[in-house]
Amino acid sequence: MALKYQRPRGTHDFVPEAPKWVDDSARRQYLEDQFRGLCRLYGYGEVRTPIFENTQLITRSVGEETDIVSKEMYTFETKGGDSLTLRPESTAPVLRAYLENSLHTRGGVVKLYYCAQHFRYERPQEGRYRQHEQLGVEALGTDDPALDAEVIQLALAFFRNIGISSLTLKLNSVGSVESRGTYLIALKAYVEPHLAEFSAEGQSRFEKNPLRLLDTKNARELEILAGAPHLSAYLTEEERAHHAAVMGYLTDAGVTYENDPFLVRGFDYYTKTAFEIQSPDLGAQNALGGGGRYNQLVETIGGPPTPGIGFGLGVERALIALQALGVEMPALPTPTAYIITLGDAAKPVGIKLLANLRGSGISAETEYGGRSMKAQMRAADKSKARFAVILGDDEVAAGMVQLKSLHDGWQHKVPVSEVAEWLSGESRRLPDPSPLPSSSAG
Ligand code: HAM
């Protein structure tokens, strides 16, 4: 059927029991729950920011010459004439919120986490969408390399907990704006003789923001850049010591990593530590998550000098990897009771009982539409409920229901007024433990 309206390209609907896990709402919720639990364990509190922000906040933070700002933003003018942008990432918005809510005056390290949707006008493909969700953290207020290691370990623990264990952690230090300055002179000197072979975009980056030359996906440019000088040779003593300390903490924690001298990630705000977590179970879009330090970013957006570090993990990519690996997630709880009514007198009694059970905290379902007993029993089986609560004219007249286990043949007549008590965990009269005995109990 050709639908009149379809969702915008590169976006998803999340529905229960979707065949592709990336579209499945319960699996998505499970990952969010796991992440929330882990963040609480590590002492992070949730931050939620608006889905759109002042455009300048994003362009200043992420950087004018980055792919995100130059090609991928959803920017619009409001009726009031302001330029707003759907957030393409959350680091800048979270730092704005940190300042605007005076979290920087609280002292100590402020640790925040988020589960947030982001918007980038990218060419859609498997693992790359125009709307994607990140599970992320930002920790502000210290330059201590032990925090870098904590943040990296939190990201790795998340993947381990959900069942993705074959991962590669890529690590680099991108120095500071100042140390990068010296490196960029060397990088430009290296690239200049080859500049004619670079794309128009590469040539523009050479002029405006040479570090971004390293973000290229152009095969010829990558070939040339393979021989380029490494940023690590231009770090200050202090930056080198920081990087060594991060590696030391990771090694102590038993974390293996690969140093990648060309890992700069697509943002201008990183300083010192930059990292990416990659999976061999994903195709071309193999980055499950990434992050780094941004010790100069709070100042860039008008706050006091405040070091910080964080990461973002891609929910869609995690779901794709989990499905590829065939890692099952815990099944959702099924209803305790399924109410089946037969006849006009039984229906209102059943509907009342349904509300009564739910009011007592017992999950219960029923069939709407007045179908046959057989159809209702089929629906009850499909729901995987533990018990059918059957109400016919005779039962209603006697003020009773037939309680029937859907796991075996056990059944018993119970007064309507006592069904909740029978089904609640406190009841000693129900056959227990599972599997239920097939003989009648009383
Ligand atoms: P990012 O590397 O751009 O970093 O995004 C983080 C993760 O989000 C990626 O590794 C990927 O798994 C997922 N992701 C990004 N773009 C898409 C897309 N178009 N479709 C599907 N998944 C995607 C950041 O955004 C930084 N703000 C992370 C950070 C936080 N750095 C410091 N703090």
CSV table of N, CA and C in Angstrom, one decimal, residues 326-397:
chain,number,residue,atom,x,y,z
A,326,GLY,N,23.4,-11.5,17.6
A,326,GLY,CA,22.3,-12.4,18.1
A,326,GLY,C,22.3,-12.4,19.6
A,327,VAL,N,22.6,-11.3,20.3
A,327,VAL,CA,22.6,-11.2,21.7
A,327,VAL,C,21.2,-10.9,22.2
A,328,GLU,N,20.5,-11.8,22.8
A,328,GLU,CA,19.1,-11.6,23.3
A,328,GLU,C,19.1,-10.7,24.5
A,329,MET,N,18.0,-9.9,24.6
A,329,MET,CA,17.8,-9.1,25.8
A,329,MET,C,16.7,-9.7,26.7
A,330,PRO,N,16.7,-9.4,28.0
A,330,PRO,CA,15.7,-10.0,28.8
A,330,PRO,C,14.3,-9.7,28.2
A,331,ALA,N,13.4,-10.8,28.3
A,331,ALA,CA,12.1,-10.6,27.7
A,331,ALA,C,11.3,-9.7,28.6
A,332,LEU,N,10.3,-9.0,28.0
A,332,LEU,CA,9.5,-8.1,28.7
A,332,LEU,C,8.5,-8.9,29.6
A,333,PRO,N,8.1,-8.4,30.8
A,333,PRO,CA,7.2,-9.2,31.6
A,333,PRO,C,5.9,-9.4,30.9
A,334,THR,N,5.3,-10.5,31.0
A,334,THR,CA,4.0,-10.8,30.4
A,334,THR,C,2.9,-10.6,31.5
A,335,PRO,N,1.6,-10.5,31.1
A,335,PRO,CA,0.6,-10.2,32.1
A,335,PRO,C,0.4,-11.4,33.0
A,336,THR,N,-0.1,-11.1,34.2
A,336,THR,CA,-0.4,-12.2,35.2
A,336,THR,C,-1.7,-12.9,34.8
A,337,ALA,N,-2.7,-12.0,34.4
A,337,ALA,CA,-4.0,-12.5,34.2
A,337,ALA,C,-4.6,-12.0,32.9
A,338,TYR,N,-5.4,-12.9,32.3
A,338,TYR,CA,-6.1,-12.5,31.0
A,338,TYR,C,-7.6,-12.8,31.3
A,339,ILE,N,-8.4,-11.8,31.2
A,339,ILE,CA,-9.8,-12.0,31.6
A,339,ILE,C,-10.6,-12.3,30.3
A,340,ILE,N,-11.4,-13.4,30.4
A,340,ILE,CA,-12.2,-13.9,29.3
A,340,ILE,C,-13.6,-13.8,29.7
A,341,THR,N,-14.5,-13.1,29.0
A,341,THR,CA,-15.9,-13.0,29.4
A,341,THR,C,-16.8,-13.6,28.3
A,342,LEU,N,-17.8,-14.3,28.7
A,342,LEU,CA,-18.8,-14.9,27.8
A,342,LEU,C,-20.2,-14.4,28.1
A,343,GLY,N,-20.8,-13.7,27.2
A,343,GLY,CA,-22.2,-13.3,27.5
A,343,GLY,C,-22.3,-11.8,28.0
A,344,ASP,N,-23.5,-11.3,27.9
A,344,ASP,CA,-23.7,-9.8,28.2
A,344,ASP,C,-23.5,-9.5,29.7
A,345,ALA,N,-23.9,-10.5,30.5
A,345,ALA,CA,-23.8,-10.2,32.0
A,345,ALA,C,-22.4,-10.3,32.5
A,346,ALA,N,-21.6,-11.1,31.8
A,346,ALA,CA,-20.2,-11.3,32.3
A,346,ALA,C,-19.3,-10.1,31.9
A,347,LYS,N,-19.6,-9.5,30.8
A,347,LYS,CA,-18.7,-8.4,30.3
A,347,LYS,C,-18.4,-7.3,31.3
A,348,PRO,N,-19.5,-6.6,31.9
A,348,PRO,CA,-19.2,-5.6,32.8
A,348,PRO,C,-18.5,-6.0,34.1
A,349,VAL,N,-18.8,-7.3,34.5
A,349,VAL,CA,-18.2,-7.8,35.7
A,349,VAL,C,-16.7,-8.0,35.4
A,350,GLY,N,-16.4,-8.5,34.2
A,350,GLY,CA,-15.0,-8.6,33.8
A,350,GLY,C,-14.2,-7.3,33.7
A,351,ILE,N,-14.9,-6.3,33.1
A,351,ILE,CA,-14.2,-5.0,33.0
A,351,ILE,C,-13.9,-4.4,34.3
A,352,LYS,N,-14.9,-4.6,35.3
A,352,LYS,CA,-14.7,-4.1,36.6
A,352,LYS,C,-13.5,-4.8,37.3
A,353,LEU,N,-13.5,-6.1,37.1
A,353,LEU,CA,-12.4,-6.9,37.7
A,353,LEU,C,-11.0,-6.5,37.1
A,354,LEU,N,-11.0,-6.2,35.8
A,354,LEU,CA,-9.8,-5.8,35.2
A,354,LEU,C,-9.2,-4.6,35.9
A,355,ALA,N,-10.1,-3.6,36.1
A,355,ALA,CA,-9.6,-2.3,36.8
A,355,ALA,C,-9.2,-2.6,38.2
A,356,ASN,N,-9.9,-3.5,38.8
A,356,ASN,CA,-9.7,-3.9,40.2
A,356,ASN,C,-8.3,-4.6,40.3
A,357,LEU,N,-8.0,-5.5,39.4
A,357,LEU,CA,-6.7,-6.2,39.4
A,357,LEU,C,-5.5,-5.2,39.2
A,358,ARG,N,-5.7,-4.3,38.2
A,358,ARG,CA,-4.7,-3.4,37.9
A,358,ARG,C,-4.5,-2.4,39.0
A,359,GLY,N,-5.6,-2.1,39.7
A,359,GLY,CA,-5.5,-1.2,40.9
A,359,GLY,C,-4.7,-1.9,42.0
A,360,SER,N,-4.7,-3.2,42.0
A,360,SER,CA,-3.9,-3.9,43.0
A,360,SER,C,-2.5,-4.2,42.6
A,361,GLY,N,-2.2,-3.6,41.4
A,361,GLY,CA,-0.8,-3.8,40.9
A,361,GLY,C,-0.6,-5.1,40.2
A,362,ILE,N,-1.7,-5.8,39.8
A,362,ILE,CA,-1.5,-7.0,39.1
A,362,ILE,C,-1.7,-6.8,37.6
A,363,SER,N,-0.8,-7.1,36.8
A,363,SER,CA,-0.9,-6.8,35.3
A,363,SER,C,-2.0,-7.7,34.7
A,364,ALA,N,-2.9,-7.1,34.1
A,364,ALA,CA,-4.0,-7.9,33.5
A,364,ALA,C,-4.4,-7.3,32.2
A,365,GLU,N,-5.0,-8.2,31.3
A,365,GLU,CA,-5.4,-7.9,30.0
A,365,GLU,C,-6.8,-8.5,29.8
A,366,THR,N,-7.4,-8.0,28.7
A,366,THR,CA,-8.7,-8.6,28.3
A,366,THR,C,-8.8,-8.5,26.8
A,367,GLU,N,-9.8,-9.1,26.2
A,367,GLU,CA,-10.1,-9.1,24.8
A,367,GLU,C,-11.3,-8.1,24.6
A,368,TYR,N,-11.1,-7.1,23.7
A,368,TYR,CA,-12.2,-6.3,23.4
A,368,TYR,C,-12.8,-6.8,22.1
A,369,GLY,N,-14.1,-6.6,21.9
A,369,GLY,CA,-14.7,-6.9,20.6
A,369,GLY,C,-15.7,-8.1,20.7
A,370,GLY,N,-15.9,-8.7,21.9
A,370,GLY,CA,-16.9,-9.7,22.1
A,370,GLY,C,-16.7,-10.9,21.2
A,371,ARG,N,-15.5,-11.5,21.1
A,371,ARG,CA,-15.3,-12.6,20.2
A,371,ARG,C,-15.6,-13.9,21.0
A,372,SER,N,-15.5,-15.1,20.3
A,372,SER,CA,-15.9,-16.4,20.8
A,372,SER,C,-14.9,-16.7,21.9
A,373,MET,N,-15.3,-17.7,22.8
A,373,MET,CA,-14.4,-18.3,23.8
A,373,MET,C,-13.1,-18.7,23.2
A,374,LYS,N,-13.2,-19.4,22.1
A,374,LYS,CA,-12.0,-20.0,21.5
A,374,LYS,C,-11.0,-18.9,21.1
A,375,ALA,N,-11.6,-17.8,20.4
A,375,ALA,CA,-10.7,-16.7,20.0
A,375,ALA,C,-10.1,-16.0,21.2
A,376,GLN,N,-10.9,-15.9,22.3
A,376,GLN,CA,-10.4,-15.2,23.5
A,376,GLN,C,-9.3,-16.1,24.1
A,377,MET,N,-9.4,-17.4,24.1
A,377,MET,CA,-8.4,-18.3,24.7
A,377,MET,C,-7.1,-18.2,23.8
A,378,ARG,N,-7.3,-18.1,22.5
A,378,ARG,CA,-6.1,-17.9,21.7
A,378,ARG,C,-5.4,-16.6,22.0
A,379,ALA,N,-6.2,-15.6,22.2
A,379,ALA,CA,-5.5,-14.3,22.5
A,379,ALA,C,-4.8,-14.3,23.8
A,380,ALA,N,-5.4,-15.0,24.8
A,380,ALA,CA,-4.8,-15.2,26.1
A,380,ALA,C,-3.5,-15.9,26.0
A,381,ASP,N,-3.5,-17.0,25.2
A,381,ASP,CA,-2.2,-17.7,25.0
A,381,ASP,C,-1.2,-16.9,24.4
A,382,LYS,N,-1.6,-16.1,23.4
A,382,LYS,CA,-0.7,-15.2,22.7
A,382,LYS,C,0.0,-14.2,23.6
A,383,SER,N,-0.8,-13.7,24.6
A,383,SER,CA,-0.3,-12.7,25.5
A,383,SER,C,0.7,-13.3,26.5
A,384,LYS,N,0.8,-14.6,26.5
A,384,LYS,CA,1.7,-15.3,27.4
A,384,LYS,C,1.3,-15.0,28.9
A,385,ALA,N,0.0,-14.7,29.1
A,385,ALA,CA,-0.4,-14.5,30.5
A,385,ALA,C,-0.3,-15.8,31.3
A,386,ARG,N,-0.1,-15.7,32.6
A,386,ARG,CA,0.0,-16.9,33.5
A,386,ARG,C,-1.3,-17.5,33.7
A,387,PHE,N,-2.3,-16.7,33.9
A,387,PHE,CA,-3.7,-17.3,34.2
A,387,PHE,C,-4.7,-16.7,33.3
A,388,ALA,N,-5.7,-17.5,32.9
A,388,ALA,CA,-6.9,-17.0,32.3
A,388,ALA,C,-8.0,-16.9,33.5
A,389,VAL,N,-8.7,-15.8,33.5
A,389,VAL,CA,-9.8,-15.6,34.5
A,389,VAL,C,-11.1,-15.6,33.7
A,390,ILE,N,-11.8,-16.8,33.8
A,390,ILE,CA,-12.9,-17.0,32.9
A,390,ILE,C,-14.2,-16.7,33.6
A,391,LEU,N,-15.0,-15.9,32.9
A,391,LEU,CA,-16.3,-15.5,33.5
A,391,LEU,C,-17.4,-15.8,32.5
A,392,GLY,N,-18.3,-16.7,32.8
A,392,GLY,CA,-19.5,-17.0,32.0
A,392,GLY,C,-20.7,-16.7,32.8
A,393,ASP,N,-21.9,-16.9,32.2
A,393,ASP,CA,-23.2,-16.5,32.9
A,393,ASP,C,-23.3,-17.2,34.2
A,394,ASP,N,-22.9,-18.5,34.2
A,394,ASP,CA,-23.1,-19.3,35.5
A,394,ASP,C,-22.2,-18.7,36.6
A,395,GLU,N,-20.9,-18.4,36.2
A,395,GLU,CA,-20.0,-17.9,37.2
A,395,GLU,C,-20.5,-16.6,37.7
A,396,VAL,N,-21.0,-15.7,36.8
A,396,VAL,CA,-21.4,-14.4,37.3
A,396,VAL,C,-22.6,-14.5,38.2
A,397,ALA,N,-23.5,-15.4,37.9
A,397,ALA,CA,-24.7,-15.7,38.8
A,397,ALA,C,-24.2,-16.1,40.1
